Short mmCIF file of C-alpha atoms and ligand atoms in Angstrom, two decimals:
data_model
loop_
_atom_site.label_atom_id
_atom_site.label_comp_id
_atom_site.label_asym_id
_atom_site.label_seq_id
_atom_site.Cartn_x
_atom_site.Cartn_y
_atom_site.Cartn_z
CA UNK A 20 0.00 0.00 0.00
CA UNK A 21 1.29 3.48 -0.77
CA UNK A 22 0.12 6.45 1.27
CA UNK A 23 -0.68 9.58 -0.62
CA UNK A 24 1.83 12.17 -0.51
CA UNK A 25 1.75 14.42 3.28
CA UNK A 26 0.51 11.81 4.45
CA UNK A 27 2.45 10.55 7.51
CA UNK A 28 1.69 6.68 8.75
CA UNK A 29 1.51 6.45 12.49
CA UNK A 30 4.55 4.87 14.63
CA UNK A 31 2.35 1.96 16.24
CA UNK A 32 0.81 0.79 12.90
CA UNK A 33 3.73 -0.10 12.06
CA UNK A 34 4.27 -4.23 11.80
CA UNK A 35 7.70 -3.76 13.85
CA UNK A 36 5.91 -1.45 16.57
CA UNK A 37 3.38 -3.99 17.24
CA UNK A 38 2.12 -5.01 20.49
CA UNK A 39 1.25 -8.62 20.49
CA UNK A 40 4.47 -11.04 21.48
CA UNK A 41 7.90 -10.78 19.29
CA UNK A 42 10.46 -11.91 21.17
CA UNK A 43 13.07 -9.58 19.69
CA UNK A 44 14.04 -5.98 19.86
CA UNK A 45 12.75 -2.94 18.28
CA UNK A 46 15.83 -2.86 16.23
CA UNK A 47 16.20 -6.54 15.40
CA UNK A 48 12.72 -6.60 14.43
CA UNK A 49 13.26 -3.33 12.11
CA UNK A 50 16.80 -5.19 10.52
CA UNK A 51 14.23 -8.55 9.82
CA UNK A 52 11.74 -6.49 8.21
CA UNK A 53 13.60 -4.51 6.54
CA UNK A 54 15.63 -7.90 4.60
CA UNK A 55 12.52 -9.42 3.85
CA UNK A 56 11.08 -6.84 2.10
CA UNK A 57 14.32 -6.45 -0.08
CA UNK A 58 14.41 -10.73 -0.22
CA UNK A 59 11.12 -11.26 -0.56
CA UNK A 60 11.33 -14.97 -0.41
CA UNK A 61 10.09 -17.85 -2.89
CA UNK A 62 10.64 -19.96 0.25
CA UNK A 63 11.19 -19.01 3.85
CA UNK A 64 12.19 -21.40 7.14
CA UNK A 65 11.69 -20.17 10.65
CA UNK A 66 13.28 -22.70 13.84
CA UNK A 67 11.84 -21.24 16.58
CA UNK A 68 8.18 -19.58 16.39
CA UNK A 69 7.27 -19.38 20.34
CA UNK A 70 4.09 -17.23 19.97
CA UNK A 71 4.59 -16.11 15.96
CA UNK A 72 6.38 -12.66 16.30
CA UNK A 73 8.81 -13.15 13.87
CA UNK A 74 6.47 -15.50 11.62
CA UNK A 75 3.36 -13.21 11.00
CA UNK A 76 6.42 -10.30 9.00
CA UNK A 77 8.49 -13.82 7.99
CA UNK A 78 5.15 -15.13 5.84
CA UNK A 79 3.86 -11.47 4.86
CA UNK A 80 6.69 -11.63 3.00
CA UNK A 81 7.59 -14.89 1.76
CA UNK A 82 5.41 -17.35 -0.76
CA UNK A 83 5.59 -20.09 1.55
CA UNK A 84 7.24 -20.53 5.20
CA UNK A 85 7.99 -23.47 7.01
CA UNK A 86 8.43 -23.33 10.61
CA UNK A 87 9.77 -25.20 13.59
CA UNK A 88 8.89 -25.47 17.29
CA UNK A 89 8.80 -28.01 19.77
CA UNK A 90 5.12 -27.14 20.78
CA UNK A 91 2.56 -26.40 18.63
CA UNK A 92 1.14 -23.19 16.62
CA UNK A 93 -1.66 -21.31 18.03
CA UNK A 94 -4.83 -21.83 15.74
CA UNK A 95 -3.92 -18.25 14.65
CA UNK A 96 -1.07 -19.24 13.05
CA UNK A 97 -2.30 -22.28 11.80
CA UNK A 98 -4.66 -20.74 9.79
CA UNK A 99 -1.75 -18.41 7.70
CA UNK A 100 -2.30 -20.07 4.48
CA UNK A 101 1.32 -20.53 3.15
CA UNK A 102 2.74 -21.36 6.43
CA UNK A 103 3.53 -25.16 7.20
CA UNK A 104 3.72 -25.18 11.33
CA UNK A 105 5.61 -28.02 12.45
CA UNK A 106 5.41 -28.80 15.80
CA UNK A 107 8.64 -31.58 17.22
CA UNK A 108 12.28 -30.87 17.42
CA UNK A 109 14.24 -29.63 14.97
CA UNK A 110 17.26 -31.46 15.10
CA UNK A 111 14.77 -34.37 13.94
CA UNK A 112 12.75 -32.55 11.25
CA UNK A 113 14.69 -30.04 9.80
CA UNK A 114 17.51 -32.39 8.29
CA UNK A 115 14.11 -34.23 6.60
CA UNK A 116 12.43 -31.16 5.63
CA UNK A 117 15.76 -29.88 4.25
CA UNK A 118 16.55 -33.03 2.29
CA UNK A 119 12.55 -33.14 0.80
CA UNK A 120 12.77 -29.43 -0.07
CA UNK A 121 16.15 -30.39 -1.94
CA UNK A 122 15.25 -33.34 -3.47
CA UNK A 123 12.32 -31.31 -5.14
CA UNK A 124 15.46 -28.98 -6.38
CA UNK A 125 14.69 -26.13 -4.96
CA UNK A 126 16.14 -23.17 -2.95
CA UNK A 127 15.66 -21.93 0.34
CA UNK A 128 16.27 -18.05 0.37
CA UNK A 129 15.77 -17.15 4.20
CA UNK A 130 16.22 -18.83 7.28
CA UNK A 131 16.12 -17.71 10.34
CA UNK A 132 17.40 -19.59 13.82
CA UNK A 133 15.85 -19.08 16.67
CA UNK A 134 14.88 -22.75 18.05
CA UNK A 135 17.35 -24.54 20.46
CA UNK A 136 19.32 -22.01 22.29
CA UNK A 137 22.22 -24.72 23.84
CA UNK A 138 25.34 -24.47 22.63
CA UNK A 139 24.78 -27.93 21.22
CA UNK A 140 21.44 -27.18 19.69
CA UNK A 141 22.56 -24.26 17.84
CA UNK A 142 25.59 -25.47 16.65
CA UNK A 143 23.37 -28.64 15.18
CA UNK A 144 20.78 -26.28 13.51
CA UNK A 145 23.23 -24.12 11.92
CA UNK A 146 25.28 -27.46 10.57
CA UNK A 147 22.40 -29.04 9.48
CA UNK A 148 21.50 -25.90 7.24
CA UNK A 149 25.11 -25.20 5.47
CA UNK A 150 25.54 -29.43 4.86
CA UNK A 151 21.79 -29.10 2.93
CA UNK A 152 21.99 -28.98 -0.96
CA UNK A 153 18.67 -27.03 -0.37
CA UNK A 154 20.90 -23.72 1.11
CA UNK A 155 22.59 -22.46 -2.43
CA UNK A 156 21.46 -18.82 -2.20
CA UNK A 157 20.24 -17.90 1.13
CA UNK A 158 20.27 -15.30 3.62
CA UNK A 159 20.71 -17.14 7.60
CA UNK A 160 19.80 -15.12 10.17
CA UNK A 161 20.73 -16.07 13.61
CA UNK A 162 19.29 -14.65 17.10
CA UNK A 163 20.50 -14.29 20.46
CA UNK A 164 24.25 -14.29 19.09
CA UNK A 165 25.14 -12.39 21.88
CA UNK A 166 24.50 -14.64 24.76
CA UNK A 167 27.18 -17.29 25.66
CA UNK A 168 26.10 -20.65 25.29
CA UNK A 169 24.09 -19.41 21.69
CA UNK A 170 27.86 -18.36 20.55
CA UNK A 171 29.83 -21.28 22.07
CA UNK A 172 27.85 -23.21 19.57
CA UNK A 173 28.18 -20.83 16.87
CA UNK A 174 32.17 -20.35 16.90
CA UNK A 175 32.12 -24.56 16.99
CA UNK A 176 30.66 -24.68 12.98
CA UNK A 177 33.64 -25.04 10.78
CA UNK A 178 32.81 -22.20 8.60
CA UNK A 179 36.29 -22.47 6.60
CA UNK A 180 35.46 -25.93 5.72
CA UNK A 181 31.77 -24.52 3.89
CA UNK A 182 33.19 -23.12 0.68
CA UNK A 183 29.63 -21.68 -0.08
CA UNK A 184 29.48 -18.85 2.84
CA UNK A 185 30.11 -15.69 1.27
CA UNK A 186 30.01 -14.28 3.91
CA UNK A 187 29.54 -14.34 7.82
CA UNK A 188 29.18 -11.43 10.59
CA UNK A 189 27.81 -12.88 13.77
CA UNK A 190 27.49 -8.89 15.33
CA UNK A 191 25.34 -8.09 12.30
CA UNK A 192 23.22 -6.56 14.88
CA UNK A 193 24.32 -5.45 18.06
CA UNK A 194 22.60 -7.39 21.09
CA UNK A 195 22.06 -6.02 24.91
CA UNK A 196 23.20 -7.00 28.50
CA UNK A 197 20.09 -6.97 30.97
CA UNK A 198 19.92 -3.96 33.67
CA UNK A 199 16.51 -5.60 35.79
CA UNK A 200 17.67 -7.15 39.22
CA UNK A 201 16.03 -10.54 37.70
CA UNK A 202 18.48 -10.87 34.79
CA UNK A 203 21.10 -8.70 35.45
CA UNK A 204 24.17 -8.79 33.67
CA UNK A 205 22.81 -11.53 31.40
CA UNK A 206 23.52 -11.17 27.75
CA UNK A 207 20.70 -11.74 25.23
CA UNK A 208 19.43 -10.49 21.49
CA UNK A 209 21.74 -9.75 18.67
CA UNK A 210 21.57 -10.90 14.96
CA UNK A 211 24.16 -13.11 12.92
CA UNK A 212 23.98 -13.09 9.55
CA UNK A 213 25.62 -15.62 7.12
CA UNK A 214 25.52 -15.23 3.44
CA UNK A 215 25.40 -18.65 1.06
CA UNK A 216 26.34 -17.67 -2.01
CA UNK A 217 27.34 -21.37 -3.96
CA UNK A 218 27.89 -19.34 -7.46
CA UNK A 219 29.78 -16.94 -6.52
CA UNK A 220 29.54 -12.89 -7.37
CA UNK A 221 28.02 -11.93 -3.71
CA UNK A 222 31.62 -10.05 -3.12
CA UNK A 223 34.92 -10.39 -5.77
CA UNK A 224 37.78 -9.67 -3.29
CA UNK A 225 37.17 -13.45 -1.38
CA UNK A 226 37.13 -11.72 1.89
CA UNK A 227 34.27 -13.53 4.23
CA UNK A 228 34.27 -11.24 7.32
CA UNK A 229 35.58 -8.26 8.81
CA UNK A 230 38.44 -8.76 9.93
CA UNK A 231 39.37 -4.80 10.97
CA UNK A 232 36.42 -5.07 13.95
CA UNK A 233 36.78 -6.43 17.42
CA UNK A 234 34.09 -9.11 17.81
CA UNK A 235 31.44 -7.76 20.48
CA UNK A 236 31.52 -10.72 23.40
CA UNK A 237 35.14 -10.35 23.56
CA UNK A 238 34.13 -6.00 24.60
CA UNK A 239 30.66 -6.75 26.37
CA UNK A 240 31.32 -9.71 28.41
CA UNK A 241 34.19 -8.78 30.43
CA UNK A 242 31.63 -5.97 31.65
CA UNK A 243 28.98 -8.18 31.87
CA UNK A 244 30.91 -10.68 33.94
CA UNK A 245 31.58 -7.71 36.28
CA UNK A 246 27.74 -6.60 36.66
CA UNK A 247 26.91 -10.22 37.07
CA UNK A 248 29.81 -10.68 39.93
CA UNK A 249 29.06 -7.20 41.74
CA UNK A 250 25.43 -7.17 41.57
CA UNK A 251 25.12 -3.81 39.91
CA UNK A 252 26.02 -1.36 37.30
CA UNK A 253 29.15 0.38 37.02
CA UNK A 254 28.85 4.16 37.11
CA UNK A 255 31.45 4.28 34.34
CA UNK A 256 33.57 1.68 32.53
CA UNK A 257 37.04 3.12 34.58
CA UNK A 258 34.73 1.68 37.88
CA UNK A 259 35.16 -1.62 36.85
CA UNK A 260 38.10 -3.69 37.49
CA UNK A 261 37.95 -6.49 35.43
CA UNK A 262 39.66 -9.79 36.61
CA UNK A 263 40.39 -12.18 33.90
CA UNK A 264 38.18 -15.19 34.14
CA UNK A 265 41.38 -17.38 34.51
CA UNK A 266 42.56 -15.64 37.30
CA UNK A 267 39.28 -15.36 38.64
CA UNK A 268 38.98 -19.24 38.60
CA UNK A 269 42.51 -19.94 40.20
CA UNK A 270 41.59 -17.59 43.25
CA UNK A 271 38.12 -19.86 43.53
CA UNK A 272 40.42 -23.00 43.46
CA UNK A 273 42.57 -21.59 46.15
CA UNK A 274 39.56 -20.58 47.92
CA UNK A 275 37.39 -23.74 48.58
CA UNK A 276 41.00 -25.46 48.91
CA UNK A 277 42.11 -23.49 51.99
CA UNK A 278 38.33 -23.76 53.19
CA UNK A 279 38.44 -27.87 52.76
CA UNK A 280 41.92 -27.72 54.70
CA UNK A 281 39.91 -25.31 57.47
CA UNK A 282 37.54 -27.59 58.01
CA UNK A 283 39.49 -30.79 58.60
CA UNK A 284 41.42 -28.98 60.84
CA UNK A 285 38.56 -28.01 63.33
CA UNK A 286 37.45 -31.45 63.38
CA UNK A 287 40.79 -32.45 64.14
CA UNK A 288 40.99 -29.70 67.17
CA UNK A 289 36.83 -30.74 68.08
CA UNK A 290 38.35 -34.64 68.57
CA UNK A 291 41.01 -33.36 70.69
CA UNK A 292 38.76 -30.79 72.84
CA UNK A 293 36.06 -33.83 73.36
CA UNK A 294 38.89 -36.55 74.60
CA UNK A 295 38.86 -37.93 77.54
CA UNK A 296 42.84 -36.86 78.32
CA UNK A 297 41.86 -33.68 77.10
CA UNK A 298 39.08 -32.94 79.55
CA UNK A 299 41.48 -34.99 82.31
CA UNK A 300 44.60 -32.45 81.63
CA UNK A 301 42.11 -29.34 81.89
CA UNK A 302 42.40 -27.80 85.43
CA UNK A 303 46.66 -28.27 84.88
CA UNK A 304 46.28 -26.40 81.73
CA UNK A 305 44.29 -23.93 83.74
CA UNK A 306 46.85 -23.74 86.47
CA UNK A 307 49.59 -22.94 83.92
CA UNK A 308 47.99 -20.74 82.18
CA UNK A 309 47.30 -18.66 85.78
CA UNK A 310 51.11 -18.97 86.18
CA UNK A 311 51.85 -17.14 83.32
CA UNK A 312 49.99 -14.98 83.76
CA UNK A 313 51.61 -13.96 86.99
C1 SAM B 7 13.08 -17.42 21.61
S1 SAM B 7 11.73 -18.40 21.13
C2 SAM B 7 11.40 -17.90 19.49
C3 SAM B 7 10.89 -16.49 19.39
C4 SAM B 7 10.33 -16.08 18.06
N1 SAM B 7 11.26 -16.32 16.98
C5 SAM B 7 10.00 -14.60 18.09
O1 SAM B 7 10.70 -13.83 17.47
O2 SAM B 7 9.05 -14.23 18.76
C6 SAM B 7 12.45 -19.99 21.00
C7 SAM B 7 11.48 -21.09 20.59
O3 SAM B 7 12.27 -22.21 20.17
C8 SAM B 7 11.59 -23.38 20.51
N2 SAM B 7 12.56 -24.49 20.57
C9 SAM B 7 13.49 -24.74 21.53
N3 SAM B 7 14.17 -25.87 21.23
C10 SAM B 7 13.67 -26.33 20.05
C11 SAM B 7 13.95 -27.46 19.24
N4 SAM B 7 14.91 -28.37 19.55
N5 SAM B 7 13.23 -27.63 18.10
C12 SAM B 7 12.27 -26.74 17.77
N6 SAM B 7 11.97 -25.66 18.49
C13 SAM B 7 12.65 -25.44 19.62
C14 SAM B 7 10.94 -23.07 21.86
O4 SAM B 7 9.81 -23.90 22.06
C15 SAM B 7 10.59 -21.58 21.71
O5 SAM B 7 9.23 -21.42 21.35
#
């Protein structure tokens, strides 16, 4: 739809701006939208629908969607017309999905991840994408690449070995470190993005990342680590002293060793103190200690 010139469209009718449940932030929402109206996919695959934030903008822009969750759709969603809803876990369906879709020789040209947030269950979602024929010329789009156990898996794909990435950024889009008491310090949100491009032309210089950027956990944690350890904000970034985590773990090793030692001792000294020679030798200790005293 086209508005007529003056004519300004209002913030909240905006699909990105909408109220019902997206799991996602304004600006990760705005980035999705945004690349599927410039993709505008034949075919679309979603792992990870929870209550259909990111499906509802992923199907009004694709021909058909397929999407993943271990429970199932609300009749809402059911109801979309070229959505498939799966409902079972996607380490089992995808790889047959993936294989069917290829097998019927054709593309996928968006995906994005959002299912299994283990380290493990990442990693296997992203692996089982890049080893499908059906994943030629596709935009991946990955969430939550900022949290730890999302990236562990992530930085465990051998991307090298997958001569059809063009190109990968896993701080496409910035994430966000939580400020309420509840989750404070943890890290959350951020999009990946990974480029298949099997023939060729997506860049001509063979370059597949930036390599001139720091990567954002190895800036954001440290801090994060710091909030999570203090139990609140810094006032500025010179308040924080970071330890490294390595040192941080030695000093815990030294800690519950001296504390294990501590504690055999004063059961050792609690034997003594309730022996019968003990209790015996009491009034002479009592007697010398009166002496000296003198
Ligand atoms: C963060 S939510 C998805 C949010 C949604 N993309 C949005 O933007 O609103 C993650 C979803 O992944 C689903 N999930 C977790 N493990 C899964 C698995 N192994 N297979 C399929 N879905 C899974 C969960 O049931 C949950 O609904």
């Amino acid at each position: 739809m086209i508005d007529p010139p003056g004519h300004s469209r209002r913030l909240s009718d905006l699909p990105v701006f909408t109220s019902r449940p997206w799991q996602m932030s304004y600006g990760e929402r705005t980035f999705i939208e945004g690349m599927l109206s410039m993709l505008k996919p034949r075919l679309a695959i979603e792992i990870g629908r929870a209550e259909g934030g990111s499906l509802r903008r992923i199907a009004a822009h694709s021909d058909e969607v397929f999407s993943f969750d271990l429970v199932e759709a609300p009749a809402e969603l059911l109801g979309l017309e070229n959505v498939t809803a799966l409902s079972g876990d996607s380490h089992a369906q995808l790889p047959i999905e993936l294989k069917r879709i290829a097998d019927e020789g054709r593309n996928v040209d968006f995906v994005l991840v959002d299912g299994d947030h283990s380290a493990d269950g990442v990693r296997r979602d992203v692996q089982d994408l890049l080893d499908s024929d059906s994943i030629v010329n596709t935009i991946i789009l990955i969430h939550d690449t900022l949290n730890e156990e999302v990236r562990q898996g992530l930085t465990q794909v051998d991307y090298d070995a997958c001569e059809k990435i063009a190109w990968i950024d896993l701080d496409f889009v910035p994430g966000y470190v939580a400020s309420l008491s509840e989750r404070l310090g943890e890290c959350w949100g951020g999009l990946g993005l990974i480029v298949v491009d099997a023939n060729g032309g997506f860049r001509s210089d063979g370059q597949r990342h930036r390599e001139d950027l720091f990567d954002q956990p190895s800036l954001v944690w440290p801090v994060a680590q710091w909030v999570r350890r203090e139990g609140r904000s810094p006032a500025t970034l010179a308040d924080c002293e970071l330890v490294p985590d390595q040192q941080l773990q030695q000093a815990h090793e030294q800690l519950s060793s001296v504390t294990a030692d501590l504690e055999l001792h004063r059961a050792w000294l609690n034997g003594i103190q309730g022996s019968i020679s003990w209790r015996i030798t009491s009034p002479l200790r009592a007697l010398k200690r009166r002496l000296r005293e003198r």
